[in-house]
Coordinates of C-alpha atoms and ligand atoms in Angstrom, one line a residue:
M16 CA 70.5 90.5 80.6
K17 CA 74.2 91.0 80.0
R18 CA 76.0 92.5 83.0
T19 CA 77.4 96.0 82.7
K20 CA 80.6 96.7 84.7
I21 CA 80.2 99.6 87.1
T22 CA 83.2 101.4 85.6
D23 CA 81.3 101.4 82.2
A24 CA 78.0 102.3 83.7
L25 CA 79.5 105.3 85.5
A26 CA 81.2 106.5 82.3
S27 CA 78.0 106.1 80.2
T28 CA 75.6 108.9 79.4
D29 CA 73.1 106.5 77.8
Y30 CA 70.4 107.7 80.1
G31 CA 67.1 105.8 80.0
K32 CA 68.9 102.6 78.9
E33 CA 68.1 99.4 80.9
I34 CA 71.2 97.8 82.4
C35 CA 72.1 95.2 84.9
V36 CA 74.9 95.7 87.4
K37 CA 76.2 93.1 89.9
G38 CA 78.5 93.6 92.9
W39 CA 79.0 93.8 96.6
V40 CA 77.1 96.2 98.8
R41 CA 79.3 98.9 100.5
T42 CA 76.4 100.6 102.3
H43 CA 72.6 100.4 102.4
R44 CA 70.5 103.3 103.6
S45 CA 66.8 102.8 104.1
S46 CA 63.9 105.2 104.5
K47 CA 60.2 104.7 104.1
A48 CA 59.8 105.6 100.5
V49 CA 63.2 104.7 99.0
D50 CA 66.4 102.7 99.6
F51 CA 69.9 103.7 98.5
I52 CA 72.5 101.1 97.9
Q53 CA 76.2 101.8 97.2
L54 CA 77.4 99.0 95.0
N55 CA 81.0 98.2 94.0
D56 CA 82.1 95.4 91.6
G57 CA 85.9 96.0 91.8
S58 CA 86.1 97.4 88.2
T59 CA 86.7 100.8 89.7
I60 CA 87.2 102.5 93.1
K61 CA 83.9 104.2 92.5
N62 CA 80.5 102.9 93.7
I63 CA 77.4 103.2 91.7
Q64 CA 74.3 104.4 93.6
V65 CA 71.2 102.2 93.2
V66 CA 67.9 103.8 94.0
V67 CA 65.2 101.3 95.1
D68 CA 61.7 102.8 95.3
A69 CA 59.2 101.3 97.7
G70 CA 57.6 98.2 96.3
V71 CA 60.4 97.3 93.8
C72 CA 61.9 94.8 96.2
D73 CA 60.3 92.8 99.0
E74 CA 61.0 93.7 102.6
D75 CA 62.6 90.4 103.5
T76 CA 65.2 90.7 100.7
L77 CA 65.9 94.3 101.5
R78 CA 66.6 93.4 105.1
Q79 CA 69.3 90.9 103.9
I80 CA 71.0 93.5 101.7
T81 CA 73.7 94.4 104.2
T82 CA 77.3 95.6 103.8
G83 CA 79.3 92.8 102.1
S84 CA 76.3 91.0 100.6
C85 CA 76.2 90.4 96.8
V86 CA 73.4 91.6 94.6
A87 CA 72.3 91.9 91.0
V88 CA 70.3 95.0 90.0
C89 CA 68.5 95.6 86.8
G90 CA 67.1 99.0 86.1
L91 CA 67.4 102.3 84.2
L92 CA 70.7 104.2 84.0
V93 CA 69.7 107.8 85.0
E94 CA 71.5 111.0 85.5
S95 CA 72.3 111.4 89.1
P96 CA 70.9 114.4 91.0
A97 CA 73.5 113.7 93.8
Q98 CA 76.8 115.5 93.8
G99 CA 80.1 113.8 92.7
Q100 CA 78.5 111.0 90.6
A101 CA 77.3 111.3 87.0
S102 CA 74.9 108.4 86.9
E103 CA 73.0 106.0 89.0
V104 CA 70.6 103.1 88.6
Q105 CA 66.9 103.4 89.2
A106 CA 66.2 99.8 90.1
K107 CA 63.4 97.7 88.5
S108 CA 64.5 94.5 90.2
V109 CA 66.9 93.6 92.9
E110 CA 68.1 90.0 93.4
L111 CA 70.2 88.9 96.4
L112 CA 72.9 86.6 95.1
G113 CA 74.7 86.0 98.4
G114 CA 73.8 87.2 101.8
C115 CA 76.5 88.3 104.2
D116 CA 76.9 87.0 107.8
A117 CA 77.0 89.6 110.6
T118 CA 80.6 88.5 111.3
Y119 CA 81.8 90.0 108.0
P120 CA 85.3 91.3 109.0
M121 CA 85.4 94.2 106.6
Q122 CA 82.1 95.7 108.0
K123 CA 83.7 98.6 109.9
K124 CA 85.5 101.5 108.2
G125 CA 88.9 102.6 109.4
Q126 CA 90.3 99.3 110.5
S127 CA 94.1 99.2 111.1
F128 CA 96.4 97.7 108.4
E129 CA 97.4 95.1 111.0
Y130 CA 93.8 94.0 111.4
M131 CA 93.4 93.9 107.6
R132 CA 96.5 91.6 107.3
Q133 CA 94.9 89.1 109.6
H134 CA 91.9 89.1 107.2
A135 CA 93.9 89.3 104.0
H136 CA 91.4 87.0 102.3
M137 CA 88.7 89.7 102.7
R138 CA 90.7 92.9 102.7
L139 CA 90.7 92.8 98.9
R140 CA 87.1 94.0 99.1
T141 CA 88.1 97.3 100.7
N142 CA 88.7 100.5 98.8
T143 CA 92.3 100.7 99.7
F144 CA 93.2 97.1 98.7
G145 CA 91.0 97.3 95.6
A146 CA 93.0 100.4 94.5
I147 CA 96.4 98.7 95.3
M148 CA 95.4 95.5 93.3
R149 CA 94.3 97.5 90.3
I150 CA 97.5 99.4 90.4
R151 CA 99.5 96.2 90.6
H152 CA 97.8 95.0 87.5
N153 CA 98.4 98.2 85.7
M154 CA 102.1 98.2 86.6
S155 CA 102.4 94.7 85.3
M156 CA 101.0 95.8 82.0
A157 CA 103.3 98.9 82.0
I158 CA 106.3 96.6 82.5
H159 CA 105.4 94.1 79.8
T160 CA 104.5 97.0 77.4
Y161 CA 107.8 98.9 78.1
F162 CA 110.0 95.9 77.3
H163 CA 107.9 94.7 74.4
E164 CA 108.1 98.2 72.8
H165 CA 111.9 98.4 73.4
G166 CA 112.6 95.0 71.8
F167 CA 113.2 92.9 74.9
F168 CA 111.9 89.3 74.9
Y169 CA 110.0 87.9 77.9
F170 CA 112.2 85.0 79.0
H171 CA 111.0 82.4 81.5
T172 CA 113.7 81.4 84.0
P173 CA 113.3 78.4 86.4
I174 CA 111.8 78.7 89.8
I175 CA 113.5 75.5 91.1
T176 CA 117.2 75.8 90.8
A177 CA 120.4 74.2 92.1
S178 CA 122.5 77.5 92.2
D179 CA 122.5 80.4 94.6
C180 CA 122.7 83.5 92.3
E181 CA 123.3 86.0 95.0
G182 CA 125.6 83.7 97.0
A183 CA 123.9 84.8 100.2
G184 CA 122.7 81.4 101.1
Q185 CA 119.1 82.6 101.8
M186 CA 117.3 79.9 99.9
F187 CA 114.2 77.7 100.6
Q188 CA 115.1 74.1 100.0
V189 CA 112.9 72.0 97.6
T190 CA 112.8 68.3 98.4
T191 CA 110.5 65.3 98.3
K192 CA 112.6 63.5 100.9
N193 CA 110.9 62.2 104.0
L194 CA 112.3 64.5 106.6
Y195 CA 111.5 62.0 109.4
N196 CA 113.7 59.4 107.7
L197 CA 116.8 61.0 106.1
K198 CA 119.4 58.7 104.6
K199 CA 122.9 59.9 105.5
D200 CA 126.3 58.8 104.3
K201 CA 129.1 57.6 106.6
D202 CA 130.1 61.2 107.3
G203 CA 126.6 62.2 108.4
R204 CA 125.8 64.2 105.2
I205 CA 122.4 63.9 103.7
D206 CA 122.3 61.7 100.6
Y207 CA 120.4 63.5 97.9
S208 CA 120.9 60.9 95.2
D209 CA 117.4 59.5 95.8
D210 CA 115.8 63.0 96.1
F211 CA 113.5 64.1 93.3
F212 CA 116.3 65.9 91.3
G213 CA 119.1 63.7 92.5
K214 CA 120.8 66.7 94.2
P215 CA 119.9 69.6 96.6
T216 CA 117.6 72.2 95.0
S217 CA 116.0 75.4 96.1
L218 CA 113.5 78.1 95.1
T219 CA 115.3 80.8 93.1
V220 CA 116.5 84.0 94.6
S221 CA 117.0 85.6 91.2
G222 CA 116.6 84.6 87.5
Q223 CA 119.7 86.5 86.5
L224 CA 122.1 83.7 85.8
E225 CA 119.7 82.0 83.4
G226 CA 118.7 85.5 82.2
E227 CA 122.3 86.0 81.1
L228 CA 122.1 82.9 79.0
G229 CA 119.0 84.4 77.3
A230 CA 120.6 87.8 76.8
T231 CA 123.8 86.4 75.2
A232 CA 121.6 84.6 72.7
L233 CA 118.6 86.9 72.1
G234 CA 120.3 90.2 72.8
A235 CA 117.8 91.6 75.3
I236 CA 115.5 89.8 77.6
Y237 CA 113.5 90.4 80.8
T238 CA 112.1 88.1 83.4
F239 CA 109.1 88.8 85.6
G240 CA 108.4 86.2 88.1
P241 CA 108.2 85.1 91.7
T242 CA 111.4 85.2 93.7
F243 CA 112.1 83.7 97.1
R244 CA 114.4 84.7 99.9
A245 CA 114.6 82.9 103.3
E246 CA 116.2 86.0 105.0
N247 CA 114.9 86.5 108.4
S248 CA 114.2 90.2 107.8
N249 CA 111.1 91.4 109.6
T250 CA 111.1 94.9 108.0
P251 CA 108.4 96.8 106.1
R252 CA 110.6 96.4 102.9
H253 CA 111.2 92.6 102.9
L254 CA 109.1 89.7 101.8
A255 CA 110.0 86.0 101.7
E256 CA 108.2 85.7 98.4
F257 CA 108.2 88.7 96.0
W258 CA 108.1 89.4 92.3
M259 CA 111.2 90.6 90.5
I260 CA 111.7 92.1 87.0
E261 CA 115.1 91.4 85.6
P262 CA 116.1 92.8 82.2
E263 CA 119.5 91.6 80.9
V264 CA 121.1 93.2 77.8
A265 CA 124.1 92.2 75.6
F266 CA 126.6 94.9 74.8
Y267 CA 125.4 97.3 77.5
D268 CA 127.9 99.2 79.6
L269 CA 127.4 101.0 82.9
H270 CA 126.0 104.1 81.3
D271 CA 123.5 102.2 79.1
L272 CA 122.5 100.3 82.2
M273 CA 121.8 103.5 84.2
D274 CA 119.9 105.0 81.3
L275 CA 117.7 101.9 81.1
E276 CA 117.0 101.9 84.9
E277 CA 116.0 105.6 84.9
D278 CA 114.0 105.5 81.7
F279 CA 112.2 102.3 82.7
I280 CA 111.2 103.5 86.2
K281 CA 110.0 106.9 84.8
Y282 CA 107.9 105.1 82.2
C283 CA 106.3 103.0 85.0
V284 CA 105.5 106.0 87.1
R285 CA 104.1 107.9 84.1
W286 CA 102.0 104.9 83.3
A287 CA 100.5 105.0 86.8
L288 CA 99.7 108.7 86.4
D289 CA 98.1 108.1 83.0
H290 CA 96.1 104.9 83.8
C291 CA 95.4 104.8 87.6
M292 CA 94.3 108.4 88.5
D293 CA 91.1 107.4 90.2
D294 CA 92.9 105.0 92.5
L295 CA 95.9 107.4 93.0
E296 CA 93.5 110.2 94.0
F297 CA 91.9 107.9 96.6
L298 CA 95.3 107.0 98.0
N299 CA 96.5 110.6 97.9
K300 CA 93.4 111.5 100.0
M301 CA 93.5 108.6 102.4
I302 CA 97.1 107.4 102.7
D303 CA 99.6 110.1 101.7
K304 CA 98.7 113.7 100.8
T305 CA 102.0 114.2 98.9
L306 CA 101.7 111.0 96.8
I307 CA 100.7 112.4 93.4
E308 CA 103.1 115.3 93.8
R309 CA 105.9 112.9 94.5
L310 CA 105.1 110.7 91.5
Q311 CA 105.0 113.8 89.2
G312 CA 108.3 114.9 90.7
V313 CA 110.1 111.6 89.9
V314 CA 109.0 111.7 86.3
K315 CA 110.4 115.2 85.8
E316 CA 113.6 114.9 87.8
E317 CA 117.0 113.7 86.5
F318 CA 118.3 111.0 88.8
V319 CA 121.6 111.7 90.5
R320 CA 124.4 109.4 89.4
L321 CA 126.8 109.0 92.4
P322 CA 129.8 106.8 92.8
Y323 CA 129.8 105.0 96.2
T324 CA 133.1 106.7 97.2
K325 CA 131.7 110.1 96.6
G326 CA 128.6 109.1 98.6
I327 CA 130.9 108.1 101.5
E328 CA 132.6 111.5 101.3
I329 CA 129.3 113.3 101.5
L330 CA 128.2 111.3 104.5
Q331 CA 131.5 111.7 106.3
E332 CA 131.3 115.5 105.7
A333 CA 127.8 115.5 107.1
I334 CA 129.0 113.6 110.2
K335 CA 131.8 116.1 110.6
N336 CA 129.2 118.9 110.5
G337 CA 127.3 117.3 113.3
R338 CA 124.8 115.0 111.6
K339 CA 124.2 111.9 113.8
F340 CA 123.7 108.4 112.4
E341 CA 123.1 105.2 114.3
F342 CA 125.6 103.2 112.2
P343 CA 129.2 104.0 111.2
C344 CA 129.9 104.7 107.6
N345 CA 133.5 104.1 106.6
W346 CA 134.6 103.3 103.1
G347 CA 133.9 99.6 102.6
D348 CA 130.7 99.5 104.7
D349 CA 127.4 98.5 103.3
L350 CA 125.3 101.7 103.6
A351 CA 122.5 101.5 106.2
S352 CA 119.1 102.7 105.1
E353 CA 119.6 105.8 107.3
H354 CA 122.6 106.7 105.1
E355 CA 120.7 106.0 101.9
R356 CA 117.8 108.1 103.1
Y357 CA 120.0 111.0 104.0
L358 CA 121.5 111.1 100.5
V359 CA 118.1 110.7 98.8
E360 CA 115.7 112.6 101.0
E361 CA 117.9 115.3 102.6
Y362 CA 121.1 115.9 100.5
F363 CA 120.0 115.5 96.9
K364 CA 116.2 115.4 97.4
K365 CA 115.8 113.1 94.4
P366 CA 116.4 109.5 93.3
V367 CA 120.0 108.5 93.3
I368 CA 121.7 105.8 91.3
M369 CA 124.7 104.8 93.3
T370 CA 127.5 103.0 91.5
N371 CA 131.0 101.5 91.8
Y372 CA 130.6 99.8 95.2
P373 CA 133.4 98.0 97.0
K374 CA 133.8 94.5 95.5
A375 CA 133.7 92.9 98.9
I376 CA 130.0 93.9 99.6
K377 CA 128.6 92.9 96.2
A378 CA 127.9 89.7 94.3
F379 CA 130.5 87.6 92.5
Y380 CA 129.3 88.3 89.0
M381 CA 129.8 92.1 89.0
K382 CA 132.4 93.6 86.6
I383 CA 135.6 94.8 88.4
D384 CA 136.5 98.4 87.8
A385 CA 139.8 99.1 86.0
E386 CA 141.0 101.6 88.6
R387 CA 140.8 101.8 92.3
P388 CA 139.0 104.8 93.8
V389 CA 140.5 107.6 95.8
C390 CA 138.6 108.5 99.0
N391 CA 139.7 111.6 101.0
G392 CA 143.1 111.4 99.2
E393 CA 143.7 107.7 99.9
V394 CA 143.6 104.8 97.4
M395 CA 140.9 102.2 98.4
E396 CA 140.2 98.6 97.6
E397 CA 138.8 97.3 94.3
T398 CA 135.3 98.4 93.2
V399 CA 132.7 96.9 90.9
Q400 CA 130.3 98.2 88.3
G401 CA 127.2 97.6 90.5
T402 CA 124.3 100.1 90.7
D403 CA 121.6 100.5 93.3
V404 CA 118.8 102.8 92.5
L405 CA 117.8 104.5 95.8
F406 CA 114.3 106.1 96.1
P407 CA 112.7 108.4 98.6
Q408 CA 110.8 106.6 101.3
I409 CA 111.8 103.2 99.8
G410 CA 115.6 103.0 99.8
E411 CA 116.9 100.4 97.3
I412 CA 114.3 99.8 94.6
I413 CA 116.7 98.4 92.0
G414 CA 120.0 96.4 92.2
G415 CA 122.0 95.7 89.1
S416 CA 125.4 95.6 87.5
V417 CA 127.6 95.2 84.5
R418 CA 128.6 91.6 84.5
E419 CA 132.2 90.4 84.5
E420 CA 132.7 89.0 81.0
S421 CA 136.3 87.8 81.5
Y422 CA 136.4 84.1 82.2
D423 CA 139.6 84.4 84.2
K424 CA 138.4 87.2 86.4
L425 CA 135.0 85.6 87.0
M426 CA 136.6 82.3 87.8
G427 CA 138.9 84.1 90.3
E428 CA 135.9 85.5 92.1
I429 CA 134.1 82.1 92.2
E430 CA 137.2 80.5 93.7
S431 CA 138.0 83.2 96.2
R432 CA 134.4 83.2 97.4
N433 CA 134.3 79.4 97.6
I434 CA 131.3 79.1 95.3
P435 CA 130.8 75.5 94.4
M436 CA 132.1 75.1 90.8
K437 CA 129.9 72.1 90.0
D438 CA 126.8 74.3 90.1
M439 CA 128.3 77.0 87.9
W440 CA 129.9 75.3 84.9
W441 CA 126.9 76.2 82.6
Y442 CA 127.1 79.9 83.7
L443 CA 130.8 80.0 83.0
D444 CA 130.2 78.6 79.5
T445 CA 128.8 82.1 78.5
R446 CA 132.3 83.4 79.1
R447 CA 134.0 80.6 77.1
Y448 CA 131.8 80.6 74.0
G449 CA 131.6 84.1 72.6
S450 CA 131.7 86.1 75.8
C451 CA 130.4 89.7 75.5
P452 CA 130.0 92.7 77.6
H453 CA 126.5 92.7 79.1
A454 CA 124.5 94.2 82.0
G455 CA 121.2 94.0 83.8
F456 CA 119.2 94.8 86.9
G457 CA 116.5 93.5 89.2
L458 CA 113.5 95.7 90.2
G459 CA 111.6 94.5 93.3
F460 CA 108.0 94.7 92.0
E461 CA 106.5 95.3 95.5
R462 CA 109.0 98.0 96.2
L463 CA 107.8 99.8 93.1
I464 CA 104.2 99.3 94.2
L465 CA 105.1 100.7 97.6
F466 CA 106.4 103.8 95.9
I467 CA 103.5 104.2 93.5
T468 CA 100.8 103.7 96.2
G469 CA 102.4 105.5 99.1
M470 CA 101.8 102.5 101.3
Q471 CA 104.2 102.0 104.2
N472 CA 104.4 98.3 104.6
I473 CA 105.4 95.8 101.8
R474 CA 102.9 93.3 103.3
D475 CA 100.1 95.6 102.1
V476 CA 101.0 95.7 98.4
I477 CA 100.9 92.0 97.7
P478 CA 97.6 90.1 98.0
F479 CA 98.9 87.3 100.3
P480 CA 102.2 88.2 101.9
R481 CA 104.8 85.6 103.0
T482 CA 107.1 86.7 105.8
P483 CA 108.9 84.9 108.6
K484 CA 106.3 82.9 110.6
T485 CA 103.4 83.9 108.3
A486 CA 102.1 81.9 105.4
E487 CA 98.3 82.2 105.9
F488 CA 95.8 82.1 103.1
Ligands
4AD506 O1 119.7 93.6 94.8 P1 119.1 92.2 94.5 O2 119.4 91.2 95.5 O3 119.7 91.9 93.1 C1 119.6 90.7 92.5 O4 118.9 89.8 92.8 C2 120.2 90.7 91.1 N1 120.4 89.3 90.7 C3 119.3 91.4 90.1 C4 119.9 91.5 88.7 O5 120.9 92.2 88.6 N2 119.3 90.8 87.8 O6 117.6 92.3 94.3 C5 117.0 93.2 93.4 C6 115.8 93.9 93.9 C7 116.2 94.8 95.1 O7 116.7 96.0 94.7 C8 114.8 95.0 95.8 O8 114.0 95.9 95.1 C9 114.2 93.6 95.5 O9 114.8 93.0 94.4 N3 114.3 92.7 96.7 C10 113.3 92.5 97.5 N4 112.0 92.9 97.6 C11 111.2 92.4 98.6 N5 111.6 91.5 99.5 C12 112.9 91.1 99.5 N6 113.3 90.2 100.5 C13 113.8 91.6 98.5 N7 115.1 91.3 98.2 C14 115.4 92.0 97.1
MG507 MG1 120.6 94.6 96.3

């Protein structure tokens, strides 16, 4: 008989119909006359209750139906007398598809997230990780749908690259060279001419530079792919391998960019509320009691748009009034997460799009502002049209900018930052052949999932996290 997914069986009122469900046993309760099995097949957070009357299934099989085992049940869909569930299955036959050893690591309830990480190959079977993975899928669909409906083309940028987009030097090298026998030139430098690509290559830290080539031909593109950073950041917000969404749009200015950032994030959050309520209700109950309220708040609220210089003034005013921070915050400093959280969670109490950062702390490609800012009455250094979207609990969720479209100014930045020109000639060609104003941003997919699920650690919102010293599974 054709299998019915548990999500469909639970939604059906076709009582009396014979169906077949298959899944993994969450619990099995036995009494003399009847057995109750809670079955889950991953299609929904909800289990279906299977009622097995005495005699339907032999004793030996029943004994092997333990938590974690896999069974197929055929029987009648019936209205459930039990509270909180509409329907259940009155079994006619129960087949054990796969027994489960007593060592099954997800047997006990209430294990710590640390324990679950050590068993990440099995944690997917738990309610929490099932919910997170279904939400990840739904958010992927939201993202593709948003861009498709708004006329953006999905553009595939390379994973192996010879250029460092962010210029931070945090790249994983890609080579087929024998590391035990490296050929070096007379100055002791490694000779890459016989390497696979004939030059040093790495895993991409961002698809932006190639994305700009797409946008200046197709008008509006987005990427959605794996991204790699070899930064030794052991924080609950950083992964060595994460997924990034990078839209890039021709003829956009700073205001268009901020409008897109805000509209896009709100669309994603609304999508979660519309499509993932069962999973969100579970997470709201088990992980964070204010989750749904927070998501509903973000959809309604207008984001604050705050120039960096104004942000510094607010922070310095707070310090003057006795607010203590661990790190200093003078104009020109990169804001620490405590500063960002103060602005977002205490001062404004809503998401903040911070703009016009000091040039020195941002990437080479950002458009330089025409005027220098005035901070507490003094004229400061040059700023750029970069934007960071700062979210409650998360901090930076989006980083983006208007791009410098002037060949001369861009070249000036490349030279003053000692970025190797030979890697950049193709990028500069966008500024030589019909250059145009354009802008884009990058959203860290896992940071979005952190926000939507209320989870605290980024390692728990991706199936198999890669972080310093961890690449298991
Ligand atoms: O701010 P970032 O470094 O910006 C860029 O890469 C630009 N090229 C994007 C663009 O304009 N097209 O990274 C963008 C976002 C961050 O805001 C953060 O959400 C996420 O990517 N991110 C990380 N997420 C998880 N782990 C890491 N190590 C991350 N580094 C950045
Ligand atoms: Mg950033």
